[in-house]
Structures are given as C-alpha cells and as structure tokens.
Coordinates of C-alpha atoms in Angstrom, one line a residue:
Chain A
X1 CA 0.2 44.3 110.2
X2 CA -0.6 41.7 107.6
X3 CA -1.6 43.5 104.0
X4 CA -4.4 42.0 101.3
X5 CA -3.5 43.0 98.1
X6 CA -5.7 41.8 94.9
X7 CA -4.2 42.0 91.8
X8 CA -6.6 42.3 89.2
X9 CA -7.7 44.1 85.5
X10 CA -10.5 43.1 84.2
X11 CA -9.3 41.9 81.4
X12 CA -7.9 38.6 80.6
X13 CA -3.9 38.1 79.3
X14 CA -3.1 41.6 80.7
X15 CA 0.0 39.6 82.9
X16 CA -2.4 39.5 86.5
X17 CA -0.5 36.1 87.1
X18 CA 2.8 37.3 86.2
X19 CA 2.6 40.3 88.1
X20 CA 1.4 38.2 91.4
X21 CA 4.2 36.1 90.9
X22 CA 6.8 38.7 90.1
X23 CA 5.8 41.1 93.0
X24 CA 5.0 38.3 95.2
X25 CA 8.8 37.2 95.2
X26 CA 9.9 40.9 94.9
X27 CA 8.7 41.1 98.7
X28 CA 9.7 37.7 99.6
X29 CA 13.4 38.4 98.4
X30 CA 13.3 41.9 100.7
X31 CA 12.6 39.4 103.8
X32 CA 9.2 39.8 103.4
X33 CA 6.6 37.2 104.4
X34 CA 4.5 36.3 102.0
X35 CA 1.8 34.1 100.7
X36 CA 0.1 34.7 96.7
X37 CA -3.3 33.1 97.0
X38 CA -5.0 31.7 93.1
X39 CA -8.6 32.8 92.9
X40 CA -8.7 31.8 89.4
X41 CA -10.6 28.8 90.1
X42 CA -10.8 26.2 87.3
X43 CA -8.2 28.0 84.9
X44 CA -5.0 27.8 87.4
X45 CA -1.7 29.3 86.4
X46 CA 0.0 30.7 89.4
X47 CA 1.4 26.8 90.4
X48 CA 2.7 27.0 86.9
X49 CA 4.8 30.8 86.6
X50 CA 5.9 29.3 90.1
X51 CA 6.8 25.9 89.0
X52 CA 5.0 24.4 92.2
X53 CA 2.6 22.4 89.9
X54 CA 3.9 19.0 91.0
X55 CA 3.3 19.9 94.5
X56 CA -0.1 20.8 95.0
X57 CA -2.0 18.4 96.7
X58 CA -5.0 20.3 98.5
X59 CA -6.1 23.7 97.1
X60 CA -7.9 26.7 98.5
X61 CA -11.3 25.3 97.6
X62 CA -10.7 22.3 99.8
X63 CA -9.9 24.9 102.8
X64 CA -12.6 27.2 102.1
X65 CA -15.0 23.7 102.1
X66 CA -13.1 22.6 105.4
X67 CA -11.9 19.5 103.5
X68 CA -8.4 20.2 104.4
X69 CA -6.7 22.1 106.9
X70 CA -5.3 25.6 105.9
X71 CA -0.9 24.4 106.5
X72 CA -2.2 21.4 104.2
X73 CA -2.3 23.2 101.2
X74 CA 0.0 25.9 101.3
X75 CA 3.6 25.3 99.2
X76 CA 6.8 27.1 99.9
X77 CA 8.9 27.9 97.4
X78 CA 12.1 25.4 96.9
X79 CA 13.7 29.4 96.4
X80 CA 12.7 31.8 98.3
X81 CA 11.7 30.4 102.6
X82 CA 9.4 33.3 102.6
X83 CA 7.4 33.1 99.8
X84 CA 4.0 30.4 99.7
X85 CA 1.0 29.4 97.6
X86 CA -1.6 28.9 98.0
X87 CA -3.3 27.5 94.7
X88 CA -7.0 27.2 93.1
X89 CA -8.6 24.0 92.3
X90 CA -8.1 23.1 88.6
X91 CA -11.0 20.9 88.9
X92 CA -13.9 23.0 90.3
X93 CA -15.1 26.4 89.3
X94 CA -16.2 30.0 90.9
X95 CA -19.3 29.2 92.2
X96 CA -17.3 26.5 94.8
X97 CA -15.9 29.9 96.5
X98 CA -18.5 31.1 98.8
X99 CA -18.2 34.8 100.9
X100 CA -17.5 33.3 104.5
X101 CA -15.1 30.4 103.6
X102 CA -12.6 33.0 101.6
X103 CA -13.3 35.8 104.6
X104 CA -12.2 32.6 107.1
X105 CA -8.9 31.6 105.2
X106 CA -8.2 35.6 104.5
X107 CA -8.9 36.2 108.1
X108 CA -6.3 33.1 109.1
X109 CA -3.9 33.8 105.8
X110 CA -3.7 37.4 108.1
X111 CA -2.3 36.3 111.3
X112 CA 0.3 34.1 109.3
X113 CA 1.9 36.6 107.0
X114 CA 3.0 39.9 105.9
X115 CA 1.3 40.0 102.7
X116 CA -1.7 38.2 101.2
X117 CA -1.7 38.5 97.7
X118 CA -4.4 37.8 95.9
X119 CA -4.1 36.5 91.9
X120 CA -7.5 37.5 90.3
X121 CA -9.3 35.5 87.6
X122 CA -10.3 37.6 84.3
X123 CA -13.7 39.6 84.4
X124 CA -16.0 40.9 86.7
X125 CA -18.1 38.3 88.1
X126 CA -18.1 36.3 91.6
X127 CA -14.6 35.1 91.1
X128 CA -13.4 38.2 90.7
X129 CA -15.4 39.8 93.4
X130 CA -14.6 37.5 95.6
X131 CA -10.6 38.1 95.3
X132 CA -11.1 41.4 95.8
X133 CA -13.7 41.6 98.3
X134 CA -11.3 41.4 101.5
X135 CA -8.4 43.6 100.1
X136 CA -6.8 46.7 101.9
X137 CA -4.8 47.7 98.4
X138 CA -5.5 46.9 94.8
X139 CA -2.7 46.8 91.9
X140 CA -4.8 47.2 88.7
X141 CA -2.5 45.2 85.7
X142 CA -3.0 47.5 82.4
X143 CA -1.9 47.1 79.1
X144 CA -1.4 50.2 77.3
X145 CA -4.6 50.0 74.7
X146 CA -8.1 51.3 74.8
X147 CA -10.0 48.2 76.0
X148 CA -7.8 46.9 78.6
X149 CA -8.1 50.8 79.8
X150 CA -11.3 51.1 80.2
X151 CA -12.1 47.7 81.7
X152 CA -9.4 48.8 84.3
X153 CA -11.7 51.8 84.6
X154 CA -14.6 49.3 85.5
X155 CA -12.6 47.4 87.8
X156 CA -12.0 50.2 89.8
X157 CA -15.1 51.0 90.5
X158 CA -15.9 47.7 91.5
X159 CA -13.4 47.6 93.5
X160 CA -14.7 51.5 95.3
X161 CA -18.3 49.8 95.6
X162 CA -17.6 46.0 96.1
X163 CA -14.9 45.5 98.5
X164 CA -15.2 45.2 102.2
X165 CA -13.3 48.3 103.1
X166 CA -15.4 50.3 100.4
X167 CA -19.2 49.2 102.2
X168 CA -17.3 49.9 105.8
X169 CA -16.7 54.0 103.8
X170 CA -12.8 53.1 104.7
X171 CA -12.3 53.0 100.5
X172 CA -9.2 51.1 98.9
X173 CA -6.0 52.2 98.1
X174 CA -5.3 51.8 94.4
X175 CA -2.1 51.2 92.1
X176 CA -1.9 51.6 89.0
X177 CA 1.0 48.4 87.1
X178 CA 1.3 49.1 83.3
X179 CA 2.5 46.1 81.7
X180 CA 3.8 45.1 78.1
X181 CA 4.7 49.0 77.7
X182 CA 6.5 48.9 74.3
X183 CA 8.8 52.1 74.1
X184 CA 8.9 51.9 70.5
X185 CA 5.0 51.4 69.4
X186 CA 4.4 53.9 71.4
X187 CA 6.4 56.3 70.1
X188 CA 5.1 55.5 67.0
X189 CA 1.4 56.2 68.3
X190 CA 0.6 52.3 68.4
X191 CA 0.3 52.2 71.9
X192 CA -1.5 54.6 74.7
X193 CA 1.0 56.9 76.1
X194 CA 1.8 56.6 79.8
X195 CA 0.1 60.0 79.7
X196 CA -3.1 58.9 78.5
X197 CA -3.8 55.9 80.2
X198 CA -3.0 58.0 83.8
X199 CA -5.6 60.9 82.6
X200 CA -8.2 58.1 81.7
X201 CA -8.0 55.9 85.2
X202 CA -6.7 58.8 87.5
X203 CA -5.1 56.0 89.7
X204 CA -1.5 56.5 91.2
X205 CA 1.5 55.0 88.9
X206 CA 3.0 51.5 90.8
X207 CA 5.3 50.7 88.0
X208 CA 5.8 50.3 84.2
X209 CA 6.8 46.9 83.2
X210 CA 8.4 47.1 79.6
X211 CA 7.6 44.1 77.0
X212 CA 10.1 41.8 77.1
X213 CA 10.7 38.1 75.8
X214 CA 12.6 37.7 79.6
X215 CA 8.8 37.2 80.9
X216 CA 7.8 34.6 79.1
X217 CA 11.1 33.0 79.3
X218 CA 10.4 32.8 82.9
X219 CA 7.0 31.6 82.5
X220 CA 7.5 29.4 80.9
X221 CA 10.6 27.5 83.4
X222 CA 8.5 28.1 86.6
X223 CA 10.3 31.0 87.6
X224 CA 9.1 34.3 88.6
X225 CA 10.6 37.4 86.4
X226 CA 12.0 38.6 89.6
X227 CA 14.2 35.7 90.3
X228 CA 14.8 34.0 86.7
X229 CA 17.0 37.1 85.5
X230 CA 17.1 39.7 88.3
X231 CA 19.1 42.2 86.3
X232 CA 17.0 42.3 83.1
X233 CA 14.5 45.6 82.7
X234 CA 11.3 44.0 83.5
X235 CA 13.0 42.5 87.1
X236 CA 14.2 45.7 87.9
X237 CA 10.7 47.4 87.2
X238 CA 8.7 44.8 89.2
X239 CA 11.5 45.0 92.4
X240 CA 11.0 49.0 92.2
X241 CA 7.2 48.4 92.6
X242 CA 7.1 46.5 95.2
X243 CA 9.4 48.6 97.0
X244 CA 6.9 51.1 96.4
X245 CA 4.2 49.0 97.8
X246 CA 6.3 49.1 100.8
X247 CA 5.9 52.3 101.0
X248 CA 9.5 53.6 99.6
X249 CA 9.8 56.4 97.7
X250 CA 11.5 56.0 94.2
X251 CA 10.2 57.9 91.2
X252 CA 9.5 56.0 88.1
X253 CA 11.3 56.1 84.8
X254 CA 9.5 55.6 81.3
X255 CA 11.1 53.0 79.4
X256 CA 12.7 54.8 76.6
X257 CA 12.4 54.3 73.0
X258 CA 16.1 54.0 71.9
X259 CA 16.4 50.8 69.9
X260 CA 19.8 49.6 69.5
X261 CA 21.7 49.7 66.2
X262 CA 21.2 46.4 65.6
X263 CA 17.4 46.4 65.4
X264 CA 17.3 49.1 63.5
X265 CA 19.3 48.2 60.6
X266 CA 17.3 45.0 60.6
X267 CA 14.2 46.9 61.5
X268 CA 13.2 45.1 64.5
X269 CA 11.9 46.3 67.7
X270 CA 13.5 46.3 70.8
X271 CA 12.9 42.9 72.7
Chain B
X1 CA -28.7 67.0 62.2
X2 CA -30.3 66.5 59.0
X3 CA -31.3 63.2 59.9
X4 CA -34.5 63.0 60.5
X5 CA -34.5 59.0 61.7
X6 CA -33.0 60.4 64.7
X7 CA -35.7 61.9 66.2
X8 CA -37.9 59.1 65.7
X9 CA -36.5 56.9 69.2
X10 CA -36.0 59.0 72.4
X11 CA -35.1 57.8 74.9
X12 CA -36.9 59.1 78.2
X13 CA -36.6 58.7 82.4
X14 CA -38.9 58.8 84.6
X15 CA -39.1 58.5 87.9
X16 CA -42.6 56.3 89.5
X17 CA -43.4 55.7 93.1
X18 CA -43.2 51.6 94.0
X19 CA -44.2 50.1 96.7
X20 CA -41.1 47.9 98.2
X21 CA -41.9 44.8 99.4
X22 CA -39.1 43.0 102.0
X23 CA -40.0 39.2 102.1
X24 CA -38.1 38.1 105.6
X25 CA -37.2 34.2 106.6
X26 CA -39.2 31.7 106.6
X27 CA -40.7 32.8 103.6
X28 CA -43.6 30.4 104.4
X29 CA -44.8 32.4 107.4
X30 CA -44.1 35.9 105.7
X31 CA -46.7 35.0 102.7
X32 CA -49.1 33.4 105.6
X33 CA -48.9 37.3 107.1
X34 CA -49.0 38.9 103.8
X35 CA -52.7 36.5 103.2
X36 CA -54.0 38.0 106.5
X37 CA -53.1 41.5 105.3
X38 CA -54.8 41.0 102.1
X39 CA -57.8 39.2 103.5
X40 CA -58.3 42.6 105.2
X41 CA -57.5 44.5 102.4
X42 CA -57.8 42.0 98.8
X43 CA -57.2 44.9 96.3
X44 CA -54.7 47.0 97.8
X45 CA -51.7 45.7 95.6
X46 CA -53.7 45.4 92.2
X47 CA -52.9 48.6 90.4
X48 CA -49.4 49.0 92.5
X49 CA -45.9 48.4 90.9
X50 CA -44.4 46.4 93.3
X51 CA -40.4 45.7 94.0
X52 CA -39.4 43.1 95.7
X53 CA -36.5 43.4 97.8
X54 CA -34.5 40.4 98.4
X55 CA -31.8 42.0 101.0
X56 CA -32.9 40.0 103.6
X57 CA -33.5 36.3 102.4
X58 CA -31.0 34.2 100.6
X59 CA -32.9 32.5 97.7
X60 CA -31.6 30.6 94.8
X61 CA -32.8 31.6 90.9
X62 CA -35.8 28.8 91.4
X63 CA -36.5 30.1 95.0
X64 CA -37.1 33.7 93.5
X65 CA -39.0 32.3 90.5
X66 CA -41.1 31.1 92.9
X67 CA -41.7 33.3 95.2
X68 CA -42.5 35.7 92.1
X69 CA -45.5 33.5 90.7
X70 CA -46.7 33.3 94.5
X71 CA -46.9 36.7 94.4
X72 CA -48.5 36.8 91.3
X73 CA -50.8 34.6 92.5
X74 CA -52.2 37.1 95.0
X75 CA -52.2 39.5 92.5
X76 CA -49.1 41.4 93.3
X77 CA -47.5 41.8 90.1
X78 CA -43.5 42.1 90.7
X79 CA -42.1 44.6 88.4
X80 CA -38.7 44.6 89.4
X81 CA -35.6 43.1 92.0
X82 CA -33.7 44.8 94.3
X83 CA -31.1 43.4 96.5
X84 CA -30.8 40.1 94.6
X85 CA -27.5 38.9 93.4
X86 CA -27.3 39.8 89.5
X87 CA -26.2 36.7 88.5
X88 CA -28.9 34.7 90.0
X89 CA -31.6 36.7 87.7
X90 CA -32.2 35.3 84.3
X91 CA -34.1 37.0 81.8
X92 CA -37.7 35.1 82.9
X93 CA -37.3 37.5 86.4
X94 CA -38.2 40.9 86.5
X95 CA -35.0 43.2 86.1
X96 CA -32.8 44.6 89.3
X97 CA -33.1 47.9 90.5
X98 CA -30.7 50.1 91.6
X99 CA -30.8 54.1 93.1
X100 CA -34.2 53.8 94.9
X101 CA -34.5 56.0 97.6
X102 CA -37.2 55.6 100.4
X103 CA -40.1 58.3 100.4
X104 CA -41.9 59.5 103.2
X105 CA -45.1 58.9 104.2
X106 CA -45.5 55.8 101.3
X107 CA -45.2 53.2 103.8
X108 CA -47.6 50.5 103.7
X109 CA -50.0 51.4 106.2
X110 CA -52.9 48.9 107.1
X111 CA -55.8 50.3 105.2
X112 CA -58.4 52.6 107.4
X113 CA -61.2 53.9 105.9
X114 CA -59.9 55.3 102.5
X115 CA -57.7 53.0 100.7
X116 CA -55.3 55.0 98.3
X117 CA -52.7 55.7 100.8
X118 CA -51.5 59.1 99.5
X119 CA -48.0 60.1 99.2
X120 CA -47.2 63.2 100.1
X121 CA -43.3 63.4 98.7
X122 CA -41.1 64.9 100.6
X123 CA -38.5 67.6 99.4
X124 CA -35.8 66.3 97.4
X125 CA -32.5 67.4 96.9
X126 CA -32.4 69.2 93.3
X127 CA -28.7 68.4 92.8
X128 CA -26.2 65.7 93.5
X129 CA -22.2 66.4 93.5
X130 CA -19.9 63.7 92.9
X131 CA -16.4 64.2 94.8
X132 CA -14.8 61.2 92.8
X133 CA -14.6 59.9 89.1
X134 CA -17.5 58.4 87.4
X135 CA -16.0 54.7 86.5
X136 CA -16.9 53.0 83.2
X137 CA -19.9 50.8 83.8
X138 CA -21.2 53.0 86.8
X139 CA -24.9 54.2 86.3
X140 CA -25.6 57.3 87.8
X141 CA -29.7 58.3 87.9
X142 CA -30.8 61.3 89.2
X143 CA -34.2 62.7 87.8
X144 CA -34.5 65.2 90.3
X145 CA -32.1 67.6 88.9
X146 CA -28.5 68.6 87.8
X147 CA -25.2 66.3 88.1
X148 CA -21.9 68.0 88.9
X149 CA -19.1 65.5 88.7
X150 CA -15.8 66.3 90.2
X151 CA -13.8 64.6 87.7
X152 CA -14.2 62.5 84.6
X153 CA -16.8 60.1 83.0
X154 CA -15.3 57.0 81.8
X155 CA -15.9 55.3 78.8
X156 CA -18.9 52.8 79.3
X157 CA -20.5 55.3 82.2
X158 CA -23.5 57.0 82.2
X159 CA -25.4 59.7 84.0
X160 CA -28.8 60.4 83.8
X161 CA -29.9 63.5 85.4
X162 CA -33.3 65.4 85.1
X163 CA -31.9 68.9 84.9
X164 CA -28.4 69.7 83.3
X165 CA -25.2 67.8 83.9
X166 CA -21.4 69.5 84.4
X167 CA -18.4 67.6 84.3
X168 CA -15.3 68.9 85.6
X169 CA -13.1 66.4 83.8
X170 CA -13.3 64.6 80.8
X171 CA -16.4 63.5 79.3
X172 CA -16.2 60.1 77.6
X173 CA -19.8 57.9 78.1
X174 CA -22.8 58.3 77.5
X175 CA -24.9 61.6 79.4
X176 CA -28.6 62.4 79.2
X177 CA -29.7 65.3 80.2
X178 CA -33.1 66.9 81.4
X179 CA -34.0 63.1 81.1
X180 CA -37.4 63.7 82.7
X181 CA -38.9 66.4 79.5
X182 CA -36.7 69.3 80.5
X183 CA -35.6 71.0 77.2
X184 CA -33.6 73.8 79.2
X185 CA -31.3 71.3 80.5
X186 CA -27.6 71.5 79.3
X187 CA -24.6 69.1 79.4
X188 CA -21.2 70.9 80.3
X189 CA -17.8 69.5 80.1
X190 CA -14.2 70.6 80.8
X191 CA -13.3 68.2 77.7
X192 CA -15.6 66.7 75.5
X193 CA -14.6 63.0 73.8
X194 CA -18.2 61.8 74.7
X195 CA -19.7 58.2 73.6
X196 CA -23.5 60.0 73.5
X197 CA -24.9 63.0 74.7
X198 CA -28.5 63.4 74.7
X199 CA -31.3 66.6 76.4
X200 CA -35.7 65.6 76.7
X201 CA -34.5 62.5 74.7
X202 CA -33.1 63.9 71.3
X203 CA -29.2 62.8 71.2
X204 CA -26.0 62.9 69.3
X205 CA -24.0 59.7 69.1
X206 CA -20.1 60.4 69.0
X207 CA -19.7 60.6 65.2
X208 CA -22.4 63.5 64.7
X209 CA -20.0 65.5 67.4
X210 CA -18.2 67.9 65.1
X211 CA -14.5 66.8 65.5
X212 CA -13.3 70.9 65.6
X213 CA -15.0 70.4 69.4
X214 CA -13.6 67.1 70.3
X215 CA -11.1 67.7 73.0
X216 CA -12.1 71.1 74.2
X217 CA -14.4 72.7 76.8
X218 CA -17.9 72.4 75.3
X219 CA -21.5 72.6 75.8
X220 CA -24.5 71.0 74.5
X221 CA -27.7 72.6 74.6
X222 CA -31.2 71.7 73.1
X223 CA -32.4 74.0 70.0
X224 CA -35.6 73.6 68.7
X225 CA -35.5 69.3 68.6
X226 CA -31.8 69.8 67.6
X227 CA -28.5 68.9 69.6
X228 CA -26.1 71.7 69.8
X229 CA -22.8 71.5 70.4
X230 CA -20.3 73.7 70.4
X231 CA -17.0 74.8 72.0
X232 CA -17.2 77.6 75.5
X233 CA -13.3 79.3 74.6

C-alpha cells in the first residue's frame, strides 16, 4: 500500500530538501517506487539537489489547477527508473495550492507508487499544512540547537492536530532525522546532545546524519547524497533510515567524536 | 521577590458565557432570517457577546469584514471568530477563539414572555488529563480546574488552568495556575526548566527561578502575593 510521508521542521535550512532527496533515492535504490513531490511553492529546490531543473516543464500547481495532466509533469530520474518528481512552480506562491486539488493529485500520486514523499516548505502556514495535511508518517528534520528544537516541537503538534489522519483520531506516525550532528561541537557542549534533543521532542530516532562537506558537494552537482558518494558517512546514515522507514530493524550509532590526527594538530574539525 | 513592579500587571482568565452565532450559505437569506427574528425580538443581542462561527461558510477576509459590520448594524456586536482560517483574520477583525465548549440550556430560544434566557450551567468536569505531550505553541485553557499532563510542556506552550496544574515531565513554557482568582492553586512538576509560572495572576519569569531548583522536582505555590518555589526531594 502506497505511503505519504511529509518531511518537514519548521525551520528553514535544517536540510528538509536534502533529506527528501537523499531518502527519496535511498528507497528508490532498494527497488522501491517512488515519487518526492515539492510543496515549497515559489522557493523550489528539489529540481535542483536532483539536477532535473532543465526538465521541468509543468509543475504540481498546473495539476492541482487541472492545467496539465498528472504523467505531464512528473520527471524520472536519468539514475535511478524508480525514482520521480514531481516539482513546485517557481513562479506562483502558496496560496495557488488549494485543499481538494493536492487531496486529488495525493489521492492519484497513491495508486501510482510506493511512496509519496512530500518536501515541505519552511514554517507553519498553508504551505506547510498543506504538505502535511494527507500524510500517513512524518520525518521531522532537526538540527541539534535550541530553536530548530523547539520549532520541531511546534511542528509536531501541528502535525497531531492538522493532518487528515489526526481529525479522523487515527494520529500520525512520527520520526525523528537529526541532521548536521557535529561529533566534535558537541562534545564540546556547542551543540544539543542526541540525549537532549530526544527528551525535549519525545519522538522516535529515524537517523542521525553527521555534518559533512559530502552534502553540499552533492547539492550542489544535482545529485542526491545517497547516490553522489554512497560510501561516505552521511550516505550510509540516510540508507540506514530509510531502511528503517521500511520497517527494518537496525539500531542507530552516534557519530563519534574522534577527529583524526591530522585535524588535530592543525586544529580543525572533522569534515 | 522584592520587586514590587511585579505585582503591578496580573494577568487573569476568565471564563464568560457567549452566545455562538453559525451564519449558514447564502449568507443573504440567513441575515433576511436573522431580521425576522429580531423584528420579533429587536433587543435580544444588545448586551450579549456574540461569536461568530464561521465553520460552515467559506468567506474571504472582505466577506467576513462584511458580514461583521452587517452585524453590527443590527446591533450584534461580534467579539470574537471561531472556525475561520487564521490567516484570513487581520487585525481590523475580532480575534479567533479556540476551546469553547457548548453549554446546556444557552441555546437561542425564540423569546416567550421573559426575555433573559437563563442559563442554567451544567456540571463541568473539574479536571482534564492529558495522555500526550503538551507541544510548543499549543494553548491549553481550562478554568474549570486542575491540569495533569502525562508528559512534558514544551518550550513556547502554555496551560492555563483554574485550579492547580501537575506535570509529569518536564516543564519548559509558560503555566498559570488558579487563573480564575484561586490563590490555593499550585503548579507541580517532575522537572522544572519553566519559561513562566504564574498562581491568581502574580508570576515568576524564568530568571527569578532560583537556579539551585532548576532541573529538579519542584513546586510552586502562592504565599501571601509572593511566588514560591522550591524543590519536593
């Protein structure tokens, strides 16, 4: 049965994008089928991390309006046969995204694909309500620091009082993604510890992501993490979650702070 | 406290009875039956709050603007929205409403004989248990008595409870207790890293919290016009 997933924080530059793409090809790399859907109407990225700019020629506001038809304007990736977009209009804002025309292309995304993953845009009004209002699991993207925490904290209970499957008393299951987890700050008490940021949002653990230069690398050629450099750490963290988002069981390590000799004479932290 | 500026603000709740009006589509005919009701009975909204609840039209910011003076026109004077979409409302609307509960016996009636339709209120619960963590930005209002909350109070959250409030959790927002001029009230906490706790309206920001209690099970209790708190191990 298909799977809505919203991808979302709250915050804005927490790595939403980067974590649709990443986890989007993660399951499209494990066979399965998979479509990542940009809410973030007006400020659109996800053609970008997936270097399908060039090819987007209808958007999802054209197929929530009924311009085009929904096969017009999704793009598969040149990579991965699995994997689509489906990307926001760079030219309209939020308020073109009305409830029933994102309930119809959800409800048509469904009977296409395995998962629907939903990109969110920053902050907590209708864009943002929108791309979560039709979800069956939420990944909240946090950074560990005190106000991307407790805007997580916010989004969650939208997301218990605002979503479909809330209102039907059915609630929403909820993952917790902390991303740009530097081992090192945090071990010098510049960061939130994993600890902390668990007791404060009480949400279950889907994966830490450590900083690392490889995601913005990756970004910035159009490639999701997951494919650009499979082996490096933050690959291998976003394939573990989303093999937990299928439902497999692997237990999740903490980034360690051991900074290699190198950096240490020289004083620099670990990339 | 020393302070005495502190005790000049306090901040209060209290709970009124409104009358809820439910304007239904066409909005046209539903004012043309609200003018037959009030030729029958002219001054029966005049010295009512009235909230206007929007649940079951679809209007835009100018449709509700309008619909407001209308009303004011008849003399119904709107003193708040419910069931409008927040960011339709501007700051020339009455504010949006959120917790109301229906009360029996305080539905409009068509006037016979004695006007002042009284309300005989029914029973209310005196406390409310929350199974699930109160989320930053979450309200919770509850004059009728205590709180218990089955886990923490996030940052930016706030309950408001008439009588006293426990938190099995942490306690990081804002709680005010015995909100409705109950000085017995009392604020409990498994952990106390609160934002602002106030009981009857005098409160303690974060700083004034003595930082020996920060972190532990505490208490906070009303003495004299002074905020106590203080550690329960």
């Amino acid at each position: 049965m298909a799977k809505v997933l919203v991808v979302t924080s709250g915050k804005g530059g927490v790595g939403k994008t980067t974590s649709t793409a990443a986890l989007g090809a993660a399951l499209a790399q494990a066979g399965e089928k998979v479509v990542v859907v940009d809410f973030d109407v007006g400020l659109r990225n996800l053609d970008l991390v997936l270097g399908a700019e060039r090819r987007v020629v209808f958007d999802l506001i054209n197929v929530v309006q009924g311009v085009a038809k929904l096969p017009q304007a999704l793009i598969r990736d040149k990579r991965l046969e699995t994997l689509w977009l489906l990307p926001a209009s760079q030219t309209r804002d939020k308020d073109a995204l009305t409830e029933e025309g994102v309930a119809k292309v959800i409800a048509e995304l469904r009977e296409k694909f395995d998962w629907i993953i939903c990109d969110s845009p920053a902050g907590i009004e209708r864009g943002a309500i929108l791309a979560m209002r039709h979800a069956d699991e939420a990944v909240i993207v946090t950074n560990p620091e005190v106000s991307s925490v407790r805007d997580s904290d916010r989004i969650i209970g939208m997301l218990d009082a605002k979503t479909v499957r809330a209102e039907k008393g059915e609630g929403i299951k909820k993952h917790l993604l902390i991303t740009r987890y530097d081992a090192a700050r945090a071990s010098r008490g510049e960061m939130l510890s994993i600890d902390d940021v668990l007791e404060i949002l009480t949400t279950p653990l889907l994966g830490i992501i450590p900083e690392s230069e490889e995601v913005l690398r990756a970004s910035n050629v159009g490639s999701p993490v997951t494919l650009s450099n499979r082996l490096s750490a933050p690959a291998r963290a976003y394939t573990d979650a989303a093999r937990r988002l299928k439902g497999e069981e692997i237990s999740v390590s903490i980034p360690s702070s051991k900074m290699r000799l190198f950096d240490k004479l020289f004083g620099r932290r670990a990339a | 406290m020393t302070n005495a500026s502190h005790r000049a603000i306090r901040f209060i709740g209290r709970s009124y009875l409104a009358f809820v009006l439910t304007p239904e589509a066409p909005i046209l005919g539903w004012l043309a039956e609200l003018d037959s009701w009030l030729a029958r009975s002219p001054r029966f909204f005049a010295d009512r709050s009235i909230v206007l609840d929007l649940a079951k039209v679809k209007l835009s910011r100018q449709g509700i603007s309008h619909l407001v003076a209308n009303l004011l026109e008849r003399n119904i004077r709107v003193v708040g929205l419910e069931g409008a979409d927040p960011t339709l409302l501007g700051p020339e609307l009455p504010p949006l409403m959120r917790g109301g509960r229906s009360v029996d016996g305080a539905e409009i009636v068509p006037p016979s004989g004695s006007e002042k339709a009284a309300a005989p209120i029914r029973k209310q619960p005196t406390s409310l248990v929350l199974d699930s963590p109160v989320r930053s930005g979450q309200s919770i209002i509850f004059p009728e008595g205590d709180v218990s909350v089955l886990g923490s109070v996030g940052s930016g959250a706030e309950i408001i409870a008439g009588g006293s409030v426990h938190v099995y959790g942490t306690l990081r927002g804002r709680v005010m207790a015995g909100s409705t001029g109950n000085a017995q009230a009392r604020i409990f906490c498994q952990k106390i890293d609160a934002e602002l706790l106030a009981i009857n309206g005098y409160y303690r920001t974060a700083e004034e919290i003595d930082q020996q209690v920060r972190g532990r099970p505490s208490q906070a209790w009303l003495e004299g016009r002074t905020l106590k708190v203080t550690a329960l191990n």
